[in-house]
Backbone as JSON, one array per atom type, in Angstrom:
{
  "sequence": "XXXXXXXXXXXXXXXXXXXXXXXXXXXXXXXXXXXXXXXXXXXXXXXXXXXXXXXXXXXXXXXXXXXXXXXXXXXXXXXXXXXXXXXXXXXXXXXXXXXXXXXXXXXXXXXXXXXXXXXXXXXXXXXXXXXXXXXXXXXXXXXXXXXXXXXXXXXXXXXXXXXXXXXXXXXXXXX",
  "N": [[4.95, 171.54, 65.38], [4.48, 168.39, 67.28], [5.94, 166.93, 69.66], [7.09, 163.93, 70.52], [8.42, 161.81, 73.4], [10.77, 158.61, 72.82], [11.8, 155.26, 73.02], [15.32, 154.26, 72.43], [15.13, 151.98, 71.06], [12.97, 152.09, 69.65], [13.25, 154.05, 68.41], [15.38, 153.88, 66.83], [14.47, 151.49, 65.16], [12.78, 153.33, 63.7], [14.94, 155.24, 62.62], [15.59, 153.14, 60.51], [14.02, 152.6, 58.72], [13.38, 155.52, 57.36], [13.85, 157.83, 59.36], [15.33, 160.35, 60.43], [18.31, 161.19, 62.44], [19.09, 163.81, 64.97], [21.76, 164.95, 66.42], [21.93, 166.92, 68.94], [23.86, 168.14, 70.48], [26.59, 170.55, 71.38], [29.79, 170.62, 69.18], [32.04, 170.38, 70.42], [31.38, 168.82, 72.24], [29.98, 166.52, 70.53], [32.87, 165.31, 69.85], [33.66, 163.74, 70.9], [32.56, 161.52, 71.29], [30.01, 159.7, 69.75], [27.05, 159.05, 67.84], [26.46, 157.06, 65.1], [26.06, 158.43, 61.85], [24.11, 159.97, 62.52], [22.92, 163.29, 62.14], [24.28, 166.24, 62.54], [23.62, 168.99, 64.26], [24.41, 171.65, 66.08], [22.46, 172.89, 68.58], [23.06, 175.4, 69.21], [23.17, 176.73, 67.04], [21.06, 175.88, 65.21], [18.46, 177.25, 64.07], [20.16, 178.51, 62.08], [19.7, 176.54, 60.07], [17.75, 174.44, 59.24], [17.32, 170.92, 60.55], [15.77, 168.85, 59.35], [15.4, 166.53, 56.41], [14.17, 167.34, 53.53], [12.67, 164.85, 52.88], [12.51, 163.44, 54.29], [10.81, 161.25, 56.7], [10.34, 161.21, 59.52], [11.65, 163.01, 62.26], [14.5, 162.53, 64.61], [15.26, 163.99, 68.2], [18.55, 164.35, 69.6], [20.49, 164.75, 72.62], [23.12, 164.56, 75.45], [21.92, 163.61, 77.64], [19.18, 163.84, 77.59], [17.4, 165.88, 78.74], [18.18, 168.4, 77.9], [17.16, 168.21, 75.01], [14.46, 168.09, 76.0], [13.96, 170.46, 76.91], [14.04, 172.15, 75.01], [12.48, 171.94, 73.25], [10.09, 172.56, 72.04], [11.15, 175.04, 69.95], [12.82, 173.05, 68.55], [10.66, 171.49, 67.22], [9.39, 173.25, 66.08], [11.74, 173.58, 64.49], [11.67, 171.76, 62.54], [10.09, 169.57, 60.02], [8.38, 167.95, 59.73], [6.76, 164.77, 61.43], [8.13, 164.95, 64.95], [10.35, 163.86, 67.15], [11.64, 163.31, 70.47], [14.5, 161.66, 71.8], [14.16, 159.46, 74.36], [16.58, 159.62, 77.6], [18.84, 160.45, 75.77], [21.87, 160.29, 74.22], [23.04, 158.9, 75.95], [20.89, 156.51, 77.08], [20.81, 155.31, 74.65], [23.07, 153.91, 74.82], [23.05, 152.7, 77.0], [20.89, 150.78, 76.01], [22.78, 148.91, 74.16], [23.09, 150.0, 71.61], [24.32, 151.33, 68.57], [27.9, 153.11, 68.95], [30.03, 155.78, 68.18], [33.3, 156.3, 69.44], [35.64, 158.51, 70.31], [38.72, 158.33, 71.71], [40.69, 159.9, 71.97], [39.78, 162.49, 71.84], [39.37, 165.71, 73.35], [37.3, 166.25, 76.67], [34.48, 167.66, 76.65], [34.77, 171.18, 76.54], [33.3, 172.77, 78.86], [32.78, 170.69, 80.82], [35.85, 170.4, 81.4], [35.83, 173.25, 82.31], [34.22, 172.61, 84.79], [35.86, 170.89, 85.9], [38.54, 172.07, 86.52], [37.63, 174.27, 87.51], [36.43, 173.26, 90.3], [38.61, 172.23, 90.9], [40.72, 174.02, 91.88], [39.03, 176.08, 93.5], [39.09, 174.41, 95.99], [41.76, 173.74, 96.33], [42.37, 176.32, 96.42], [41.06, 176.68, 99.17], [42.12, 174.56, 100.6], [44.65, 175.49, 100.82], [44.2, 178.12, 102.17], [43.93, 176.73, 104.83], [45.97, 175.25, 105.55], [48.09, 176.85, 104.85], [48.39, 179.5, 104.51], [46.08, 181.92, 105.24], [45.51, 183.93, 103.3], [44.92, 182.31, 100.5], [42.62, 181.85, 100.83], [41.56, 183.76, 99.19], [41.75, 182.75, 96.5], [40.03, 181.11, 95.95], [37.42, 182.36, 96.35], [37.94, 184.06, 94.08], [37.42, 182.25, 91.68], [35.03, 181.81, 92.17], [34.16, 184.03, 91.82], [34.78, 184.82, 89.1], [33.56, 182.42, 88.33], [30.88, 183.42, 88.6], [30.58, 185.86, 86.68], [30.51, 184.99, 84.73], [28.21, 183.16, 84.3], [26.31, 185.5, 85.12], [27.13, 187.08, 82.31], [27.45, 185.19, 79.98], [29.93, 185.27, 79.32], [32.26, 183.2, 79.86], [35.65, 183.69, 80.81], [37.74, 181.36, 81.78], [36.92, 179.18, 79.83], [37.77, 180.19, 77.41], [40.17, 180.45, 78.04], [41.16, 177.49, 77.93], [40.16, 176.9, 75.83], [41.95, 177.1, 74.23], [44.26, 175.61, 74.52], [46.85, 172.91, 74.65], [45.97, 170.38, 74.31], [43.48, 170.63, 73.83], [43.32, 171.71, 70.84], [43.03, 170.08, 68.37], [40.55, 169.37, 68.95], [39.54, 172.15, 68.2], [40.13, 172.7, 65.25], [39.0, 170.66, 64.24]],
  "CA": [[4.9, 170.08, 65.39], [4.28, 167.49, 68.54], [7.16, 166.33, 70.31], [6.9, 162.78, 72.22], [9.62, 161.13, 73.52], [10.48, 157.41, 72.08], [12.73, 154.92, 73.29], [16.37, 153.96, 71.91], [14.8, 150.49, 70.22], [11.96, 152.58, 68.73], [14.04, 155.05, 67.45], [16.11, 152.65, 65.79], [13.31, 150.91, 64.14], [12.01, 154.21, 63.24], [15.81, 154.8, 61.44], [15.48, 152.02, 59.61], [12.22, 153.36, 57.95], [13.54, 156.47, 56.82], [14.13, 158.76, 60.28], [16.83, 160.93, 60.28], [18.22, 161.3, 63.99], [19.54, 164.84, 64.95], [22.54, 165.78, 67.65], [21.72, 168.53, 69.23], [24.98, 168.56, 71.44], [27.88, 171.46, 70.44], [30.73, 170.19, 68.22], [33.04, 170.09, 71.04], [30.6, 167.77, 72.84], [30.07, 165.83, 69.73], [33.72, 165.01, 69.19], [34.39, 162.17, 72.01], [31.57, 160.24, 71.68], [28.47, 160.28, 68.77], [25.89, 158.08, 67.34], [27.13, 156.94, 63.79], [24.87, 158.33, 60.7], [23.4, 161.35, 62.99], [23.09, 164.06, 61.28], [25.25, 166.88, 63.7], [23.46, 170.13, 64.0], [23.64, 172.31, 67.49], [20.82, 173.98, 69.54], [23.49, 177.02, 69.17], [22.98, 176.9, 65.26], [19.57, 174.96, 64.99], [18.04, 178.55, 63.61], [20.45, 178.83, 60.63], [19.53, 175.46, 59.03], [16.99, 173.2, 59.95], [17.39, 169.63, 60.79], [15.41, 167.8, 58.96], [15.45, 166.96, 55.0], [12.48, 167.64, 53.23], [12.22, 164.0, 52.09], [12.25, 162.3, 55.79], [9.76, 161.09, 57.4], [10.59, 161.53, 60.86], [13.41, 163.54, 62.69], [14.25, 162.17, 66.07], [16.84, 165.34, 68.3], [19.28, 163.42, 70.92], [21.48, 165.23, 73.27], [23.38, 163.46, 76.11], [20.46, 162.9, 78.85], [17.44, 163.97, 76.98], [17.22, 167.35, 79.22], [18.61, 169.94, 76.77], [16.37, 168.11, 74.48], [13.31, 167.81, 76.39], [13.85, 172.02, 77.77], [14.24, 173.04, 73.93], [11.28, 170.97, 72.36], [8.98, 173.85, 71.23], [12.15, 175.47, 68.99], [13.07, 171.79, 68.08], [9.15, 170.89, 66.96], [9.52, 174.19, 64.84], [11.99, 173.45, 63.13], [11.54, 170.42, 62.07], [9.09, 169.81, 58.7], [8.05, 166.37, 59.48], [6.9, 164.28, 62.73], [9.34, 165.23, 65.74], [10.45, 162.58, 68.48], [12.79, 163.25, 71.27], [15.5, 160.46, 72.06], [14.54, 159.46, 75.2], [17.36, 159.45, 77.81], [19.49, 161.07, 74.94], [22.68, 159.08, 73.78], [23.62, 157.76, 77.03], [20.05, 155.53, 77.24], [21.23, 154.52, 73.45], [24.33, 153.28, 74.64], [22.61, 151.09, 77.7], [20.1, 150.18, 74.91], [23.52, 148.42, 72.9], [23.09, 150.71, 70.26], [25.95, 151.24, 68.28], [27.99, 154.6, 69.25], [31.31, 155.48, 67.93], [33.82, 156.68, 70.62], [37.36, 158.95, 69.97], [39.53, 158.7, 73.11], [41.71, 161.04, 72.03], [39.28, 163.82, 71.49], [39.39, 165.94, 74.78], [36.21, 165.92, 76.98], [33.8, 168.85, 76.43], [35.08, 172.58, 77.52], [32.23, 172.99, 80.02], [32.95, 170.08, 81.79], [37.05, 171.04, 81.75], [35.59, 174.25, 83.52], [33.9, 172.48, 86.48], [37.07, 170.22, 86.71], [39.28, 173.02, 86.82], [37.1, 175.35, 88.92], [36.28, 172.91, 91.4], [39.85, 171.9, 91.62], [40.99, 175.35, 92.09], [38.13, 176.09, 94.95], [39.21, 173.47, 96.59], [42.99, 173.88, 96.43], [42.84, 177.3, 97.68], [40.35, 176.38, 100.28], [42.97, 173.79, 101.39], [46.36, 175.44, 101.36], [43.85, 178.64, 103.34], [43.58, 176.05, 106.11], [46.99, 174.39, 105.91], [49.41, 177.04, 104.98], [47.85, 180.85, 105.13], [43.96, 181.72, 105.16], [44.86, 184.18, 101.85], [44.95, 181.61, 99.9], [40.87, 181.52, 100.35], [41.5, 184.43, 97.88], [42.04, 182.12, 95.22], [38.11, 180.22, 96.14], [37.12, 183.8, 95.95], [38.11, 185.0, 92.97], [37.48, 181.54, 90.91], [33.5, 182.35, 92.55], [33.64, 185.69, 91.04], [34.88, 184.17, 87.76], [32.04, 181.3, 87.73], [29.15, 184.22, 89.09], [30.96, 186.65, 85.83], [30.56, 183.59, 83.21], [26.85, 182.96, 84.46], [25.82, 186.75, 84.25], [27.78, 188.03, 80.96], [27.71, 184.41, 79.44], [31.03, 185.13, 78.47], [33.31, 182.17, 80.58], [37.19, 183.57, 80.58], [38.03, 180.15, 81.74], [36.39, 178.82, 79.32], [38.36, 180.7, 76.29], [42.2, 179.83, 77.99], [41.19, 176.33, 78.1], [39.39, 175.91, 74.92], [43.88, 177.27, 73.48], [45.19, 174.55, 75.4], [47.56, 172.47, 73.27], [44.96, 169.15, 73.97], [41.87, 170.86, 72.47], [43.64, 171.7, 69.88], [42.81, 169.2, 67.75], [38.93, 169.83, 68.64], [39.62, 173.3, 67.27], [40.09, 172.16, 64.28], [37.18, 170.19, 63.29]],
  "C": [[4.94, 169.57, 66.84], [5.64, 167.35, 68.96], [6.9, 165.32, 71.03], [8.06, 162.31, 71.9], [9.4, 159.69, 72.79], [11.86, 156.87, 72.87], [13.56, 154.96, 72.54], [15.86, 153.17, 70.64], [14.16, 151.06, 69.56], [12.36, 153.34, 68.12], [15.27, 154.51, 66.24], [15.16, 152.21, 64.81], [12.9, 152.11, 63.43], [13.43, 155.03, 61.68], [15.93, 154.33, 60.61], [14.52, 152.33, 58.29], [12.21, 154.62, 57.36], [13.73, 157.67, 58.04], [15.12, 159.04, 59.95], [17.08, 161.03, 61.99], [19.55, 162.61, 63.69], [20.52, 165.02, 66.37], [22.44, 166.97, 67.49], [22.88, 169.32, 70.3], [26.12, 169.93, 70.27], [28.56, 169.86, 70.04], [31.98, 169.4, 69.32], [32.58, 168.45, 72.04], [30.55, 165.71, 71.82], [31.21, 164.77, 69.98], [34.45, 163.41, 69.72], [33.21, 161.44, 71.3], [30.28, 161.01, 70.87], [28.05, 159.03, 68.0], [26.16, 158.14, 65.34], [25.24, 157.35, 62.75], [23.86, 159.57, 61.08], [23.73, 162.44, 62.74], [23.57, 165.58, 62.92], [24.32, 168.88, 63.41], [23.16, 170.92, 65.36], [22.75, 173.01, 67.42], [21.46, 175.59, 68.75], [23.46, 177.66, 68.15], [21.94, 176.51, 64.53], [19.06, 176.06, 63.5], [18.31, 178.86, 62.1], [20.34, 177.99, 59.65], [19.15, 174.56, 59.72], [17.52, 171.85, 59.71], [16.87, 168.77, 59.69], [15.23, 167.84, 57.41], [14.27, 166.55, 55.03], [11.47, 166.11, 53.06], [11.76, 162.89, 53.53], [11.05, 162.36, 56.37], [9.44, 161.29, 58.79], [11.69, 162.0, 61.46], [13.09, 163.03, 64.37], [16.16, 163.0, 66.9], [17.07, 164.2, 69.47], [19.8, 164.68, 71.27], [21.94, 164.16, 73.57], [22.61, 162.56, 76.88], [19.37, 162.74, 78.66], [17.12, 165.44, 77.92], [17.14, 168.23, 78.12], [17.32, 169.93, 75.89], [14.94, 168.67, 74.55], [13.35, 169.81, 76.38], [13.61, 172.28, 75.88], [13.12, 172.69, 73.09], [10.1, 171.84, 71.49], [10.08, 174.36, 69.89], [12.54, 174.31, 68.17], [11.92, 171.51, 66.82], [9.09, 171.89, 65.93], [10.28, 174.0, 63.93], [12.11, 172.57, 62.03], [10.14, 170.42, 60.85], [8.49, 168.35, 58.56], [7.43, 166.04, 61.35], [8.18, 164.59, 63.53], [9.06, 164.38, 67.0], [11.86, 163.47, 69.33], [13.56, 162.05, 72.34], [15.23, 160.25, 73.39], [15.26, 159.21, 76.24], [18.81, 159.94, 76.83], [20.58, 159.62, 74.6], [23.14, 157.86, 74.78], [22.39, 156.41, 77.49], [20.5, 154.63, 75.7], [22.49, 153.65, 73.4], [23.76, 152.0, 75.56], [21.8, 150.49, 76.95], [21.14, 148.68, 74.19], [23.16, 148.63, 71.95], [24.07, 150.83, 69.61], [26.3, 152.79, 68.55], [29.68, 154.64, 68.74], [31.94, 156.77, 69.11], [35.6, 157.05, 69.78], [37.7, 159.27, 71.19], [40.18, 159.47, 73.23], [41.16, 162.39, 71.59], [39.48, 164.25, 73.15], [37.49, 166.11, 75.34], [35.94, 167.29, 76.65], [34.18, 170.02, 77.02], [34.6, 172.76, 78.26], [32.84, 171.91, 80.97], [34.86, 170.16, 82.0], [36.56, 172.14, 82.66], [35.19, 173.8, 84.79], [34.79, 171.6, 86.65], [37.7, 171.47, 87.49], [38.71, 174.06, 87.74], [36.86, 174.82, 90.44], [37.55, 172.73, 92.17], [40.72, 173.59, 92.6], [40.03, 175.57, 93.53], [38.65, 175.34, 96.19], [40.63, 173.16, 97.44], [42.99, 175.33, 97.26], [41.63, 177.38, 99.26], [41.52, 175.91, 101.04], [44.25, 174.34, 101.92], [45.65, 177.26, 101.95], [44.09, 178.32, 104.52], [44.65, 175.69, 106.56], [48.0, 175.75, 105.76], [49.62, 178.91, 104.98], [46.6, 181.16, 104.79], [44.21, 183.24, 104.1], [45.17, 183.85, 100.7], [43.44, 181.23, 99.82], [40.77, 182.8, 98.96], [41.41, 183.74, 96.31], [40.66, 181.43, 94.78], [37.61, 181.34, 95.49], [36.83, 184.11, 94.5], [37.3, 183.63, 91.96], [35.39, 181.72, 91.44], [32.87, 183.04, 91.72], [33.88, 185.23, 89.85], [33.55, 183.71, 87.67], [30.58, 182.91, 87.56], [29.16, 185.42, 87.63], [30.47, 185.92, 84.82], [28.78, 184.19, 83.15], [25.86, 184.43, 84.2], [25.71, 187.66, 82.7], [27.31, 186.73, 79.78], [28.86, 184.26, 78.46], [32.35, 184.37, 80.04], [34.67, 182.62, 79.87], [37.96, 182.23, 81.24], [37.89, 178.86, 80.96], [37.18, 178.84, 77.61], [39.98, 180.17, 76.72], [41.62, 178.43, 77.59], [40.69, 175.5, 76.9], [41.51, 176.39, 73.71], [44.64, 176.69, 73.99], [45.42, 173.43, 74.65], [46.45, 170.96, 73.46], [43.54, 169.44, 73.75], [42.21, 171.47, 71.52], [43.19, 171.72, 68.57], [41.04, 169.62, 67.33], [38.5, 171.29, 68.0], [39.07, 173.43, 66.45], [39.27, 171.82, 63.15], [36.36, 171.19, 63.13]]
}
């Protein structure tokens, strides 16, 4: 199937009419912040159950930016059994649109982006107390390097696993 992008407004209208609209973000991503009535199915699970019901007329996939989207659009366009649109600008153009979006403050933000808090902070910290209070304390930049460069090769992030057993994702567990 085709893939063209569509705005927010047109994708709305196109809702209205029988579209189904698909998140393509993980679960954990999902959990703060998601577009009411969108049917929730990740990229990382796309495979085991397509998106779109047989009866719709159009499926339209969001992420956050429209990237993920846009990069995955061939696998998307497959699996889909109907016209395929991609959200353009993903949810965050649907929100400057004034679309409606429902928002949980008390979900925690996405594990990925906990990792580049926490890694940068870390880098950064033992960069600093290298400079200020003994230089092996760059050991600590170091190693959190070799971590990130371990994640990115293996695609298995051990920063990634403490942080997703940390008593405030919890909750996102859960779901």
């Amino acid at each position: 199937m085709s893939m063209k992008t569509i705005s927010p407004q047109d994708a709305a209208k196109l809702i209205k009419d029988g579209a189904i609209l698909v998140d393509v973000r993980e679960t954990d991503e999902r959990a703060r912040e998601f577009i009411p009535d969108a049917a929730h199915h990740p990229l990382s699970k796309l495979e085991a159950a397509g998106p779109a019901r047989s009866d719709a007329k159009a499926v339209i996939f969001h992420c956050r930016s429209g990237m993920r989207t846009q990069s995955n659009a061939a696998a998307l366009g497959n699996a889909s059994q109907c016209e395929a649109y991609i959200l353009e600008g993903g949810i965050e153009a649907w929100k400057k649109a004034g679309l409606p979006v429902k928002t949980d403050a008390k979900a925690p933000i996405e594990i990925m982006r906990q990792v580049q808090i926490t890694a940068g902070g870390l880098v950064l910290l033992g960069a600093a107390l290298g400079v200020a209070v003994h230089p092996g304390f760059y050991a600590l930049s170091a190693f959190v390097g070799a971590g990130l460069m371990f994640a990115g090769l293996s695609g298995t992030c051990m920063m990634a696993q403490i942080l997703s057993v940390m008593p405030w994702n919890r909750r996102a567990n859960l779901a």
